[in-house]
PDB file of C-alpha atoms in Angstrom:
ATOM      1  CA  MET A 163       3.643 -12.657   9.306  1.00 48.00           C
ATOM      2  CA  GLU A 164       1.286 -14.832   7.323  1.00 61.00           C
ATOM      3  CA  ASN A 165      -1.320 -12.842   5.186  1.00 87.00           C
ATOM      4  CA  VAL A 166      -3.131 -10.531   7.171  1.00 96.00           C
ATOM      5  CA  LYS A 167      -6.872 -10.649   6.687  1.00 97.00           C
ATOM      6  CA  THR A 168      -8.244  -8.442   9.406  1.00 98.00           C
ATOM      7  CA  LEU A 169      -6.615  -4.701   9.989  1.00 98.00           C
ATOM      8  CA  TYR A 170      -7.826  -3.228  13.186  1.00 98.00           C
ATOM      9  CA  VAL A 171      -7.103   0.491  12.883  1.00 98.00           C
ATOM     10  CA  THR A 172      -6.673   2.998  15.998  1.00 98.00           C
ATOM     11  CA  GLY A 173      -4.472   5.729  17.216  1.00 98.00           C
ATOM     12  CA  TYR A 174      -4.798   9.251  18.135  1.00 97.00           C
ATOM     13  CA  LYS A 175      -7.725  10.959  18.463  1.00 95.00           C
ATOM     14  CA  SER A 176      -8.605  14.303  17.318  1.00 93.00           C
ATOM     15  CA  PHE A 177      -8.564  16.309  20.014  1.00 93.00           C
ATOM     16  CA  GLU A 178      -5.498  14.665  21.250  1.00 95.00           C
ATOM     17  CA  ILE A 179      -3.824  16.192  17.607  1.00 92.00           C
ATOM     18  CA  GLY A 180      -5.443  19.025  17.748  1.00 91.00           C
ATOM     19  CA  ALA A 181      -7.401  17.808  14.617  1.00 90.00           C
ATOM     20  CA  PHE A 182     -11.397  19.501  15.277  1.00 82.00           C
ATOM     21  CA  GLN A 183     -12.122  20.743  11.910  1.00 85.00           C
ATOM     22  CA  ASP A 184     -13.034  17.883   9.351  1.00 81.00           C
ATOM     23  CA  ASN A 185     -10.093  20.311   6.924  1.00 86.00           C
ATOM     24  CA  ASP A 186      -7.515  20.370   8.385  1.00 91.00           C
ATOM     25  CA  PRO A 187      -4.133  19.044   6.482  1.00 92.00           C
ATOM     26  CA  LYS A 188      -2.798  17.498   9.713  1.00 92.00           C
ATOM     27  CA  ILE A 189      -5.675  14.641   8.847  1.00 95.00           C
ATOM     28  CA  ILE A 190      -5.316  14.776   4.741  1.00 94.00           C
ATOM     29  CA  VAL A 191      -1.393  13.147   5.956  1.00 95.00           C
ATOM     30  CA  ILE A 192      -2.795  10.801   7.771  1.00 96.00           C
ATOM     31  CA  LYS A 193      -5.783   9.888   6.133  1.00 97.00           C
ATOM     32  CA  ASN A 194      -2.907   9.213   2.970  1.00 96.00           C
ATOM     33  CA  LEU A 195      -0.629   7.071   5.312  1.00 97.00           C
ATOM     34  CA  LEU A 196      -3.641   5.139   5.996  1.00 98.00           C
ATOM     35  CA  LYS A 197      -4.808   4.152   3.123  1.00 98.00           C
ATOM     36  CA  LYS A 198      -1.179   3.787   1.581  1.00 97.00           C
ATOM     37  CA  GLU A 199      -0.364   0.806   4.638  1.00 97.00           C
ATOM     38  CA  ILE A 200      -4.069  -0.321   4.023  1.00 98.00           C
ATOM     39  CA  ILE A 201      -3.323  -0.783   0.055  1.00 97.00           C
ATOM     40  CA  GLY A 202      -0.074  -2.924   1.628  1.00 96.00           C
ATOM     41  CA  TYR A 203      -1.874  -5.148   3.284  1.00 97.00           C
ATOM     42  CA  LEU A 204      -4.373  -5.395   0.798  1.00 96.00           C
ATOM     43  CA  ASP A 205      -2.001  -6.497  -1.465  1.00 93.00           C
ATOM     44  CA  THR A 206      -0.990 -10.102   0.482  1.00 94.00           C
ATOM     45  CA  GLY A 207      -5.065 -11.076   1.161  1.00 95.00           C
ATOM     46  CA  LEU A 208      -6.359  -7.808   3.457  1.00 97.00           C
ATOM     47  CA  GLU A 209      -9.966  -8.129   3.761  1.00 98.00           C
ATOM     48  CA  TRP A 210     -11.140  -6.709   6.319  1.00 98.00           C
ATOM     49  CA  VAL A 211     -10.571  -3.658   8.544  1.00 98.00           C
ATOM     50  CA  LEU A 212     -12.443  -3.336  11.624  1.00 98.00           C
ATOM     51  CA  VAL A 213     -12.283   0.100  14.133  1.00 98.00           C
ATOM     52  CA  SER A 214     -14.119   0.818  17.273  1.00 97.00           C
ATOM     53  CA  GLY A 215     -15.788   4.193  16.385  1.00 96.00           C
ATOM     54  CA  ASN A 216     -13.618   6.520  18.695  1.00 96.00           C
ATOM     55  CA  LEU A 217     -13.418  10.714  17.119  1.00 94.00           C
ATOM     56  CA  GLY A 218      -9.479  10.834  14.894  1.00 96.00           C
ATOM     57  CA  THR A 219      -8.345   8.235  13.817  1.00 97.00           C
ATOM     58  CA  GLU A 220     -10.625   5.001  13.463  1.00 97.00           C
ATOM     59  CA  ILE A 221     -13.519   7.638  11.848  1.00 96.00           C
ATOM     60  CA  TRP A 222     -10.797   8.422   9.509  1.00 97.00           C
ATOM     61  CA  ALA A 223      -9.626   5.040   8.861  1.00 98.00           C
ATOM     62  CA  ALA A 224     -13.437   4.057   8.622  1.00 98.00           C
ATOM     63  CA  GLU A 225     -13.429   6.724   5.410  1.00 97.00           C
ATOM     64  CA  VAL A 226     -10.291   5.544   4.034  1.00 98.00           C
ATOM     65  CA  VAL A 227     -12.040   1.490   3.539  1.00 98.00           C
ATOM     66  CA  ALA A 228     -15.267   3.219   2.182  1.00 97.00           C
ATOM     67  CA  GLU A 229     -13.109   5.038  -0.654  1.00 97.00           C
ATOM     68  CA  LEU A 230     -10.919   2.056  -1.332  1.00 98.00           C
ATOM     69  CA  LYS A 231     -13.998  -0.367  -1.924  1.00 97.00           C
ATOM     70  CA  ASN A 232     -14.261   1.281  -5.243  1.00 96.00           C
ATOM     71  CA  ASP A 233     -10.842  -0.614  -6.088  1.00 96.00           C
ATOM     72  CA  TYR A 234     -11.451  -3.219  -3.298  1.00 97.00           C
ATOM     73  CA  PRO A 235     -14.677  -3.981  -3.957  1.00 96.00           C
ATOM     74  CA  GLU A 236     -14.444  -7.277  -1.556  1.00 96.00           C
ATOM     75  CA  LEU A 237     -12.482  -5.293   1.279  1.00 98.00           C
ATOM     76  CA  LYS A 238     -15.247  -5.148   4.840  1.00 98.00           C
ATOM     77  CA  LEU A 239     -15.698  -2.629   7.197  1.00 98.00           C
ATOM     78  CA  GLY A 240     -16.258  -3.237  11.133  1.00 98.00           C
ATOM     79  CA  LEU A 241     -17.076  -1.239  12.798  1.00 98.00           C
ATOM     80  CA  ILE A 242     -17.539  -3.203  16.932  1.00 98.00           C
ATOM     81  CA  TYR A 243     -17.988  -1.206  19.804  1.00 98.00           C
ATOM     82  CA  PRO A 244     -16.530  -1.765  23.367  1.00 97.00           C
ATOM     83  CA  PHE A 245     -20.063  -1.423  24.796  1.00 97.00           C
ATOM     84  CA  LYS A 246     -24.083  -0.664  23.576  1.00 96.00           C
ATOM     85  CA  GLU A 247     -24.596   3.243  23.169  1.00 96.00           C
ATOM     86  CA  PHE A 248     -21.342   4.043  22.800  1.00 97.00           C
ATOM     87  CA  GLY A 249     -21.185   7.905  21.739  1.00 96.00           C
ATOM     88  CA  SER A 250     -24.942   8.428  22.760  1.00 95.00           C
ATOM     89  CA  ASN A 251     -22.618  10.985  25.007  1.00 96.00           C
ATOM     90  CA  TRP A 252     -21.782  13.381  22.543  1.00 96.00           C
ATOM     91  CA  ASN A 253     -22.531  16.532  21.346  1.00 95.00           C
ATOM     92  CA  GLU A 254     -23.685  16.604  17.730  1.00 96.00           C
ATOM     93  CA  LYS A 255     -21.635  16.678  15.010  1.00 92.00           C
ATOM     94  CA  ASN A 256     -19.611  13.550  16.731  1.00 93.00           C
ATOM     95  CA  GLN A 257     -22.803  11.656  17.081  1.00 95.00           C
ATOM     96  CA  ALA A 258     -23.182  12.228  12.622  1.00 95.00           C
ATOM     97  CA  ASN A 259     -19.487  11.071  12.516  1.00 93.00           C
ATOM     98  CA  LEU A 260     -20.723   7.292  13.928  1.00 95.00           C
ATOM     99  CA  VAL A 261     -23.967   7.648  12.766  1.00 96.00           C
ATOM    100  CA  LYS A 262     -22.095   8.750   8.989  1.00 95.00           C
ATOM    101  CA  ILE A 263     -19.302   5.714   9.294  1.00 96.00           C
ATOM    102  CA  GLU A 264     -22.065   3.022  10.595  1.00 97.00           C
ATOM    103  CA  LEU A 265     -23.988   3.363   7.444  1.00 97.00           C
ATOM    104  CA  LEU A 266     -20.523   2.231   5.667  1.00 95.00           C
ATOM    105  CA  ALA A 267     -20.005  -0.557   7.841  1.00 98.00           C
ATOM    106  CA  ASP A 268     -20.500  -4.111   6.330  1.00 98.00           C
ATOM    107  CA  PHE A 269     -20.575  -4.771  10.256  1.00 98.00           C
ATOM    108  CA  VAL A 270     -21.383  -3.377  12.887  1.00 98.00           C
ATOM    109  CA  ASP A 271     -21.221  -4.408  16.769  1.00 98.00           C
ATOM    110  CA  SER A 272     -21.135  -4.641  20.364  1.00 97.00           C
ATOM    111  CA  VAL A 273     -18.833  -6.829  22.678  1.00 98.00           C
ATOM    112  CA  SER A 274     -20.679  -6.139  25.467  1.00 97.00           C
ATOM    113  CA  HIS A 275     -24.190  -5.655  24.742  1.00 97.00           C
ATOM    114  CA  GLN A 276     -24.883  -3.766  27.802  1.00 97.00           C
ATOM    115  CA  PRO A 277     -24.369   0.417  28.641  1.00 97.00           C
ATOM    116  CA  TYR A 278     -21.325   1.413  30.153  1.00 97.00           C
ATOM    117  CA  LYS A 279     -21.207  -0.540  33.162  1.00 96.00           C
ATOM    118  CA  SER A 280     -17.089  -0.907  34.077  1.00 96.00           C
ATOM    119  CA  PRO A 281     -13.748  -0.693  32.392  1.00 95.00           C
ATOM    120  CA  ALA A 282     -13.520  -4.424  32.378  1.00 96.00           C
ATOM    121  CA  GLN A 283     -15.631  -3.830  28.834  1.00 97.00           C
ATOM    122  CA  LEU A 284     -13.026  -1.717  27.622  1.00 96.00           C
ATOM    123  CA  LYS A 285     -10.453  -4.559  29.238  1.00 96.00           C
ATOM    124  CA  MET A 286     -13.343  -7.084  27.174  1.00 97.00           C
ATOM    125  CA  HIS A 287     -12.768  -4.868  23.837  1.00 98.00           C
ATOM    126  CA  THR A 288      -9.894  -5.123  23.850  1.00 97.00           C
ATOM    127  CA  ARG A 289      -8.980  -9.039  23.611  1.00 97.00           C
ATOM    128  CA  PHE A 290     -12.062  -8.813  21.740  1.00 98.00           C
ATOM    129  CA  LEU A 291     -10.116  -7.315  18.729  1.00 98.00           C
ATOM    130  CA  LEU A 292      -6.857  -8.404  19.419  1.00 98.00           C
ATOM    131  CA  GLU A 293      -7.542 -11.974  18.783  1.00 97.00           C
ATOM    132  CA  HIS A 294     -10.273 -11.448  16.080  1.00 97.00           C
ATOM    133  CA  SER A 295      -7.680  -9.162  13.921  1.00 98.00           C
ATOM    134  CA  GLY A 296      -4.211 -10.482  13.076  1.00 97.00           C
ATOM    135  CA  ALA A 297      -2.616  -7.134  13.272  1.00 98.00           C
ATOM    136  CA  SER A 298      -2.798  -3.387  14.250  1.00 98.00           C
ATOM    137  CA  LEU A 299      -2.382  -0.729  12.489  1.00 98.00           C
ATOM    138  CA  LEU A 300      -1.968   3.014  15.486  1.00 98.00           C
ATOM    139  CA  VAL A 301      -1.082   5.874  13.704  1.00 98.00           C
ATOM    140  CA  TYR A 302       0.755   6.136  17.302  1.00 97.00           C
ATOM    141  CA  ASP A 303       4.056   7.346  18.005  1.00 96.00           C
ATOM    142  CA  LYS A 304       5.575   6.701  22.103  1.00 95.00           C
ATOM    143  CA  GLU A 305       7.109   9.587  22.691  1.00 95.00           C
ATOM    144  CA  TYR A 306       3.517  11.413  22.189  1.00 94.00           C
ATOM    145  CA  PRO A 307       1.797   9.911  25.038  1.00 93.00           C
ATOM    146  CA  GLY A 308      -2.236   9.092  24.531  1.00 94.00           C
ATOM    147  CA  LYS A 309      -5.591   6.956  24.989  1.00 94.00           C
ATOM    148  CA  THR A 310      -4.199   4.457  22.312  1.00 96.00           C
ATOM    149  CA  GLU A 311      -0.875   3.867  24.992  1.00 96.00           C
ATOM    150  CA  TYR A 312      -3.046   1.568  26.345  1.00 95.00           C
ATOM    151  CA  PHE A 313      -4.453  -1.042  23.611  1.00 97.00           C
ATOM    152  CA  LEU A 314      -0.307  -0.864  22.479  1.00 98.00           C
ATOM    153  CA  LYS A 315       0.589  -2.138  26.089  1.00 97.00           C
ATOM    154  CA  ASP A 316      -2.131  -4.610  25.628  1.00 97.00           C
ATOM    155  CA  ALA A 317      -1.145  -5.172  22.025  1.00 98.00           C
ATOM    156  CA  GLU A 318       2.846  -6.251  22.936  1.00 98.00           C
ATOM    157  CA  LEU A 319       1.646  -8.226  25.828  1.00 97.00           C
ATOM    158  CA  PHE A 320      -0.736 -10.010  23.528  1.00 97.00           C
ATOM    159  CA  SER A 321       2.160 -10.348  20.587  1.00 96.00           C
ATOM    160  CA  GLU A 322       5.145 -12.068  23.272  1.00 97.00           C
ATOM    161  CA  LYS A 323       2.281 -15.333  22.837  1.00 96.00           C
ATOM    162  CA  PHE A 324       0.461 -15.145  19.618  1.00 95.00           C
ATOM    163  CA  PRO A 325       1.790 -13.828  16.412  1.00 93.00           C
ATOM    164  CA  TYR A 326       1.048 -10.548  15.950  1.00 96.00           C
ATOM    165  CA  GLU A 327       1.749  -7.934  14.266  1.00 96.00           C
ATOM    166  CA  ILE A 328       1.808  -4.285  15.186  1.00 97.00           C
ATOM    167  CA  ARG A 329       2.805  -1.239  12.793  1.00 97.00           C
ATOM    168  CA  LEU A 330       2.854   2.219  13.990  1.00 97.00           C
ATOM    169  CA  ILE A 331       2.714   5.407  12.245  1.00 97.00           C
ATOM    170  CA  THR A 332       4.930   7.978  14.001  1.00 96.00           C
ATOM    171  CA  MET A 333       5.109  12.006  13.921  1.00 93.00           C
ATOM    172  CA  ASP A 334       8.432  11.239  11.608  1.00 95.00           C
ATOM    173  CA  ASP A 335       6.616   9.401   9.596  1.00 95.00           C
ATOM    174  CA  LEU A 336       3.869  11.369   9.724  1.00 92.00           C
ATOM    175  CA  GLN A 337       6.391  14.130   9.250  1.00 91.00           C
ATOM    176  CA  ASN A 338       8.058  12.822   6.216  1.00 92.00           C
ATOM    177  CA  SER A 339       5.015  12.057   4.381  1.00 89.00           C
ATOM    178  CA  MET A 340       3.768  15.516   5.035  1.00 83.00           C
ATOM    179  CA  GLU A 341       8.032  16.938   3.256  1.00 82.00           C
ATOM    180  CA  SER A 342       7.285  14.509   0.126  1.00 74.00           C
TER     181      SER A 342
END
């Protein structure tokens, strides 16, 4: 695999793994693993990390990137929403999380410049992310299905036609890192 310049990070949403408090130990474990993986990509030329603003893994990844910028000032964070007004129906705390990562991001845009109208916008968003990244890092385990499964299926199809790396952080990885 050639050096990845742009990495898309996604995975479980907070409610899918039952992590609702910012100080939940699960979040610390996930963030530590994300950090380790992203540093691995940085050492081979990573320039951008993309997220779409979903609660959970993507917010935590954005926070990790912000932390890493202290040591890797060249690292950039892109926030690519699927559609305009993404998250506008969320509660205050969740909207505050979005605002926080918008402020951390070097680039913010949405693939569709319309508010949500149809699932086609989500498909377009997935295609955009696959075409604009060289790899995906997913906090996801096929034995514990979640919404990330849809992205993973599309990414696997995409990788059959194009050189594209899909890296999974599984439940075993999380468990092993907690024990070490």
